[in-house]
mmCIF file of C-alpha atoms in Angstrom:
data_model
loop_
_atom_site.group_PDB
_atom_site.id
_atom_site.type_symbol
_atom_site.label_atom_id
_atom_site.label_comp_id
_atom_site.label_asym_id
_atom_site.label_seq_id
_atom_site.Cartn_x
_atom_site.Cartn_y
_atom_site.Cartn_z
ATOM 1 C CA UNK A 1 141.778 -90.921 76.048
ATOM 2 C CA UNK A 2 145.056 -91.238 74.157
ATOM 3 C CA UNK A 3 147.351 -88.342 73.358
ATOM 4 C CA UNK A 4 146.365 -88.255 69.657
ATOM 5 C CA UNK A 5 142.680 -87.770 70.438
ATOM 6 C CA UNK A 6 143.493 -85.188 73.104
ATOM 7 C CA UNK A 7 145.588 -83.175 70.644
ATOM 8 C CA UNK A 8 142.777 -83.337 68.066
ATOM 9 C CA UNK A 9 140.189 -82.096 70.569
ATOM 10 C CA UNK A 10 142.550 -79.304 71.637
ATOM 11 C CA UNK A 11 143.009 -78.172 68.038
ATOM 12 C CA UNK A 12 139.244 -78.230 67.392
ATOM 13 C CA UNK A 13 138.598 -76.227 70.567
ATOM 14 C CA UNK A 14 141.170 -73.582 69.616
ATOM 15 C CA UNK A 15 139.708 -73.319 66.103
ATOM 16 C CA UNK A 16 136.216 -72.847 67.514
ATOM 17 C CA UNK A 17 137.486 -70.235 69.962
ATOM 18 C CA UNK A 18 139.214 -68.371 67.134
ATOM 19 C CA UNK A 19 136.014 -68.288 65.067
ATOM 20 C CA UNK A 20 134.047 -67.013 68.079
ATOM 21 C CA UNK A 21 136.553 -64.250 68.844
ATOM 22 C CA UNK A 22 136.710 -63.212 65.181
ATOM 23 C CA UNK A 23 132.924 -63.068 65.031
ATOM 24 C CA UNK A 24 132.790 -60.896 68.127
ATOM 25 C CA UNK A 25 135.420 -58.623 66.608
ATOM 26 C CA UNK A 26 133.355 -58.234 63.458
ATOM 27 C CA UNK A 27 130.294 -57.343 65.497
ATOM 28 C CA UNK A 28 132.275 -54.722 67.402
ATOM 29 C CA UNK A 29 133.640 -53.237 64.203
ATOM 30 C CA UNK A 30 130.155 -53.100 62.725
ATOM 31 C CA UNK A 31 128.868 -51.137 65.729
ATOM 32 C CA UNK A 32 131.863 -48.797 65.852
ATOM 33 C CA UNK A 33 130.569 -46.460 63.151
ATOM 34 C CA UNK A 34 129.759 -42.907 62.163
ATOM 35 C CA UNK A 35 127.027 -42.252 59.598
ATOM 36 C CA UNK A 36 126.211 -39.088 57.652
ATOM 37 C CA UNK A 37 122.448 -38.710 57.322
ATOM 38 C CA UNK A 38 122.358 -35.594 55.158
ATOM 39 C CA UNK A 39 122.649 -31.794 55.667
ATOM 40 C CA UNK A 40 124.045 -31.628 59.253
ATOM 41 C CA UNK A 41 122.752 -34.922 60.654
ATOM 42 C CA UNK A 42 125.091 -37.562 62.072
ATOM 43 C CA UNK A 43 124.590 -40.931 63.722
ATOM 44 C CA UNK A 44 127.282 -42.438 65.913
ATOM 45 C CA UNK A 45 127.214 -45.997 67.169
ATOM 46 C CA UNK A 46 129.834 -46.850 69.784
ATOM 47 C CA UNK A 47 131.447 -50.218 70.477
ATOM 48 C CA UNK A 48 129.035 -50.667 73.375
ATOM 49 C CA UNK A 49 126.102 -50.054 71.030
ATOM 50 C CA UNK A 50 125.214 -46.556 72.280
ATOM 51 C CA UNK A 51 123.338 -44.708 69.506
ATOM 52 C CA UNK A 52 123.930 -40.950 69.275
ATOM 53 C CA UNK A 53 122.158 -38.629 66.834
ATOM 54 C CA UNK A 54 123.409 -35.092 66.235
ATOM 55 C CA UNK A 55 121.073 -32.535 64.617
ATOM 56 C CA UNK A 56 118.722 -35.266 63.310
ATOM 57 C CA UNK A 57 116.591 -32.986 61.139
ATOM 58 C CA UNK A 58 117.664 -34.020 57.638
ATOM 59 C CA UNK A 59 114.865 -35.040 55.289
ATOM 60 C CA UNK A 60 117.219 -37.601 53.764
ATOM 61 C CA UNK A 61 118.254 -39.362 56.975
ATOM 62 C CA UNK A 62 117.402 -42.734 58.444
ATOM 63 C CA UNK A 63 116.543 -42.253 62.117
ATOM 64 C CA UNK A 64 114.790 -45.577 62.674
ATOM 65 C CA UNK A 65 117.375 -46.955 65.099
ATOM 66 C CA UNK A 66 116.374 -45.910 68.603
ATOM 67 C CA UNK A 67 118.510 -43.195 70.150
ATOM 68 C CA UNK A 68 120.268 -43.296 73.499
ATOM 69 C CA UNK A 69 121.396 -39.691 73.125
ATOM 70 C CA UNK A 70 120.269 -36.765 70.944
ATOM 71 C CA UNK A 71 122.382 -33.623 70.529
ATOM 72 C CA UNK A 72 121.101 -30.390 68.963
ATOM 73 C CA UNK A 73 123.460 -27.545 68.055
ATOM 74 C CA UNK A 74 120.787 -24.858 67.575
ATOM 75 C CA UNK A 75 117.123 -24.351 66.788
ATOM 76 C CA UNK A 76 117.037 -23.923 63.013
ATOM 77 C CA UNK A 77 114.598 -26.324 61.407
ATOM 78 C CA UNK A 78 117.026 -28.629 59.597
ATOM 79 C CA UNK A 79 118.859 -29.259 62.880
ATOM 80 C CA UNK A 80 115.876 -30.005 65.106
ATOM 81 C CA UNK A 81 114.889 -33.657 65.669
ATOM 82 C CA UNK A 82 112.424 -35.012 63.149
ATOM 83 C CA UNK A 83 109.056 -36.162 64.457
ATOM 84 C CA UNK A 84 109.753 -39.742 63.394
ATOM 85 C CA UNK A 85 113.044 -39.910 65.313
ATOM 86 C CA UNK A 86 113.006 -43.089 67.383
ATOM 87 C CA UNK A 87 114.144 -42.801 71.006
ATOM 88 C CA UNK A 88 114.685 -45.305 73.784
ATOM 89 C CA UNK A 89 112.750 -44.670 76.989
ATOM 90 C CA UNK A 90 116.011 -43.699 78.666
ATOM 91 C CA UNK A 91 117.066 -41.354 75.837
ATOM 92 C CA UNK A 92 118.679 -38.072 76.899
ATOM 93 C CA UNK A 93 118.409 -34.953 74.727
ATOM 94 C CA UNK A 94 120.874 -32.083 75.017
ATOM 95 C CA UNK A 95 120.228 -28.873 73.099
ATOM 96 C CA UNK A 96 122.236 -25.672 72.911
ATOM 97 C CA UNK A 97 120.143 -24.379 75.822
ATOM 98 C CA UNK A 98 121.509 -27.046 78.162
ATOM 99 C CA UNK A 99 124.956 -27.040 76.547
ATOM 100 C CA UNK A 100 125.494 -23.289 76.969
ATOM 101 C CA UNK A 101 124.281 -21.769 80.241
ATOM 102 C CA UNK A 102 125.185 -18.290 81.449
ATOM 103 C CA UNK A 103 128.083 -18.122 79.039
ATOM 104 C CA UNK A 104 129.519 -21.478 80.157
ATOM 105 C CA UNK A 105 130.008 -24.261 77.625
ATOM 106 C CA UNK A 106 129.087 -27.487 79.412
ATOM 107 C CA UNK A 107 130.566 -30.992 79.384
ATOM 108 C CA UNK A 108 128.418 -34.104 79.798
ATOM 109 C CA UNK A 109 129.234 -37.775 80.373
ATOM 110 C CA UNK A 110 126.436 -40.015 79.118
ATOM 111 C CA UNK A 111 127.109 -43.759 79.238
ATOM 112 C CA UNK A 112 130.350 -44.308 77.286
ATOM 113 C CA UNK A 113 130.206 -40.924 75.518
ATOM 114 C CA UNK A 114 131.660 -37.559 76.589
ATOM 115 C CA UNK A 115 130.114 -34.440 75.034
ATOM 116 C CA UNK A 116 131.804 -31.040 75.187
ATOM 117 C CA UNK A 117 129.994 -27.969 73.888
ATOM 118 C CA UNK A 118 132.253 -25.553 71.992
ATOM 119 C CA UNK A 119 131.788 -22.028 70.558
ATOM 120 C CA UNK A 120 130.701 -21.415 66.988
ATOM 121 C CA UNK A 121 129.789 -18.124 65.352
ATOM 122 C CA UNK A 122 128.984 -16.328 62.149
ATOM 123 C CA UNK A 123 126.735 -13.891 60.296
ATOM 124 C CA UNK A 124 123.531 -15.863 60.835
ATOM 125 C CA UNK A 125 124.682 -17.658 63.966
ATOM 126 C CA UNK A 126 126.188 -15.172 66.447
ATOM 127 C CA UNK A 127 128.520 -16.650 69.046
ATOM 128 C CA UNK A 128 126.419 -17.687 72.031
ATOM 129 C CA UNK A 129 123.314 -18.630 70.029
ATOM 130 C CA UNK A 130 124.345 -22.142 69.028
ATOM 131 C CA UNK A 131 127.122 -24.578 69.877
ATOM 132 C CA UNK A 132 129.306 -27.182 68.278
ATOM 133 C CA UNK A 133 130.101 -30.492 69.954
ATOM 134 C CA UNK A 134 133.258 -32.479 70.597
ATOM 135 C CA UNK A 135 132.012 -36.039 70.985
ATOM 136 C CA UNK A 136 134.471 -38.550 72.449
ATOM 137 C CA UNK A 137 134.023 -42.324 72.688
ATOM 138 C CA UNK A 138 136.164 -45.445 72.290
ATOM 139 C CA UNK A 139 139.334 -43.381 71.911
ATOM 140 C CA UNK A 140 137.826 -41.318 69.055
ATOM 141 C CA UNK A 141 136.909 -37.613 69.081
ATOM 142 C CA UNK A 142 134.474 -36.173 66.528
ATOM 143 C CA UNK A 143 133.806 -32.472 65.976
ATOM 144 C CA UNK A 144 130.314 -31.617 64.775
ATOM 145 C CA UNK A 145 130.678 -27.888 64.221
ATOM 146 C CA UNK A 146 127.019 -27.033 63.758
ATOM 147 C CA UNK A 147 126.639 -23.925 61.603
ATOM 148 C CA UNK A 148 130.120 -22.675 62.361
ATOM 149 C CA UNK A 149 131.528 -19.662 60.635
ATOM 150 C CA UNK A 150 134.675 -17.741 61.446
ATOM 151 C CA UNK A 151 135.424 -16.968 65.109
ATOM 152 C CA UNK A 152 138.512 -15.241 66.463
ATOM 153 C CA UNK A 153 139.994 -18.039 68.567
ATOM 154 C CA UNK A 154 140.199 -21.738 67.697
ATOM 155 C CA UNK A 155 142.662 -22.715 70.444
ATOM 156 C CA UNK A 156 139.963 -24.777 72.201
ATOM 157 C CA UNK A 157 139.967 -26.996 69.094
ATOM 158 C CA UNK A 158 143.528 -26.766 67.746
ATOM 159 C CA UNK A 159 144.863 -27.851 71.154
ATOM 160 C CA UNK A 160 142.873 -31.089 70.966
ATOM 161 C CA UNK A 161 143.428 -34.326 69.075
ATOM 162 C CA UNK A 162 140.375 -34.521 66.816
ATOM 163 C CA UNK A 163 139.962 -37.578 64.624
ATOM 164 C CA UNK A 164 136.998 -36.536 62.456
ATOM 165 C CA UNK A 165 135.787 -32.958 61.932
ATOM 166 C CA UNK A 166 132.657 -31.907 60.050
ATOM 167 C CA UNK A 167 132.587 -28.399 58.542
ATOM 168 C CA UNK A 168 129.633 -26.638 56.867
ATOM 169 C CA UNK A 169 130.486 -25.319 53.405
ATOM 170 C CA UNK A 170 127.216 -24.121 51.827
ATOM 171 C CA UNK A 171 128.453 -20.531 51.567
ATOM 172 C CA UNK A 172 124.924 -19.219 52.078
ATOM 173 C CA UNK A 173 124.127 -19.485 55.767
ATOM 174 C CA UNK A 174 127.490 -20.841 56.890
ATOM 175 C CA UNK A 175 131.066 -20.772 55.556
ATOM 176 C CA UNK A 176 132.358 -20.910 52.030
ATOM 177 C CA UNK A 177 134.539 -23.929 51.228
ATOM 178 C CA UNK A 178 137.577 -21.625 51.187
ATOM 179 C CA UNK A 179 136.869 -20.341 54.700
ATOM 180 C CA UNK A 180 136.155 -23.872 55.919
ATOM 181 C CA UNK A 181 139.528 -24.918 54.514
ATOM 182 C CA UNK A 182 141.266 -22.178 56.505
ATOM 183 C CA UNK A 183 139.579 -23.307 59.709
ATOM 184 C CA UNK A 184 140.256 -26.995 59.031
ATOM 185 C CA UNK A 185 143.964 -26.230 58.683
ATOM 186 C CA UNK A 186 143.958 -24.273 61.953
ATOM 187 C CA UNK A 187 142.136 -27.012 63.863
ATOM 188 C CA UNK A 188 144.212 -29.798 62.337
ATOM 189 C CA UNK A 189 141.822 -32.749 62.609
ATOM 190 C CA UNK A 190 143.089 -36.010 61.138
ATOM 191 C CA UNK A 191 140.099 -36.356 58.783
ATOM 192 C CA UNK A 192 137.961 -33.471 57.479
ATOM 193 C CA UNK A 193 134.441 -33.931 56.117
ATOM 194 C CA UNK A 194 132.357 -31.213 54.417
ATOM 195 C CA UNK A 195 128.662 -31.125 55.209
ATOM 196 C CA UNK A 196 125.632 -28.791 55.457
ATOM 197 C CA UNK A 197 124.742 -28.715 51.782
ATOM 198 C CA UNK A 198 121.387 -28.978 50.068
ATOM 199 C CA UNK A 199 120.263 -31.269 47.273
ATOM 200 C CA UNK A 200 118.716 -28.380 45.387
ATOM 201 C CA UNK A 201 120.328 -27.490 42.023
ATOM 202 C CA UNK A 202 119.117 -23.897 42.306
ATOM 203 C CA UNK A 203 121.376 -23.419 45.333
ATOM 204 C CA UNK A 204 124.499 -24.464 43.400
ATOM 205 C CA UNK A 205 125.619 -26.911 46.044
ATOM 206 C CA UNK A 206 128.135 -29.787 45.950
ATOM 207 C CA UNK A 207 131.130 -27.525 46.481
ATOM 208 C CA UNK A 208 133.328 -30.286 47.905
ATOM 209 C CA UNK A 209 136.057 -29.800 45.310
ATOM 210 C CA UNK A 210 136.692 -26.290 46.682
ATOM 211 C CA UNK A 211 137.199 -27.651 50.214
ATOM 212 C CA UNK A 212 140.906 -28.507 50.233
ATOM 213 C CA UNK A 213 142.278 -29.057 53.762
ATOM 214 C CA UNK A 214 145.903 -30.080 54.191
ATOM 215 C CA UNK A 215 144.957 -33.228 56.078
ATOM 216 C CA UNK A 216 142.768 -36.034 54.766
ATOM 217 C CA UNK A 217 139.384 -35.155 53.267
ATOM 218 C CA UNK A 218 136.468 -37.565 52.936
ATOM 219 C CA UNK A 219 133.270 -36.681 51.075
ATOM 220 C CA UNK A 220 130.203 -38.554 52.314
ATOM 221 C CA UNK A 221 126.850 -38.839 50.597
ATOM 222 C CA UNK A 222 123.706 -39.071 52.764
ATOM 223 C CA UNK A 223 123.404 -42.598 54.110
ATOM 224 C CA UNK A 224 127.105 -43.416 53.932
ATOM 225 C CA UNK A 225 128.908 -44.779 56.987
ATOM 226 C CA UNK A 226 132.520 -44.795 58.159
ATOM 227 C CA UNK A 227 133.845 -47.843 59.964
ATOM 228 C CA UNK A 228 135.857 -46.051 62.654
ATOM 229 C CA UNK A 229 138.189 -48.999 63.208
ATOM 230 C CA UNK A 230 139.184 -49.475 59.572
ATOM 231 C CA UNK A 231 138.377 -46.044 58.108
ATOM 232 C CA UNK A 232 136.426 -47.680 55.286
ATOM 233 C CA UNK A 233 133.330 -45.979 53.888
ATOM 234 C CA UNK A 234 130.258 -48.031 52.976
#
């Protein structure tokens, strides 16, 4: 084989390798996502393909992808797993009962995901009844704050680097947008997302405009997904 043919084959090989690597990268980016499924329901999909649902009780959510891990912050109906939630045979479910035992907030390592239970509290959710979760994977930390209201000490959150934080703002059973803004500024997450609202006009929801944290705010509609590598919403 002459040098010209060898160079041509080398170029073709490198081009093919580049296409393969790019394709793999796209697949990884597609899996590396966080989806809002309505009310307080989230779905996380890690780079390794681990599927995590948090409070999968929303009537508006899509829970057809089988879960590796299910997290429940407390036992109110809209937070409990729906009957049609799909689970893998090896699925692990952690509720507030396992996450908070004898006053101790537990930490779990499941596959490529670390889950840390954290205190929440409020008028309808006294501290010690439910939990929030810090969920860490692939260099990202997400705070799902359950039905958080105001508590006296946020140092367990403000001392951490939190990439995405979800705060309830319905103002009925959880915080008002103004109070959620105060907490978001104390915690200091990079991106703040309001949730726990209801698609019922009589409840005067969609109060996102009154949630004004100093750091970035993203408003997600049920079914929207964040690409955690690029930050794009789709």
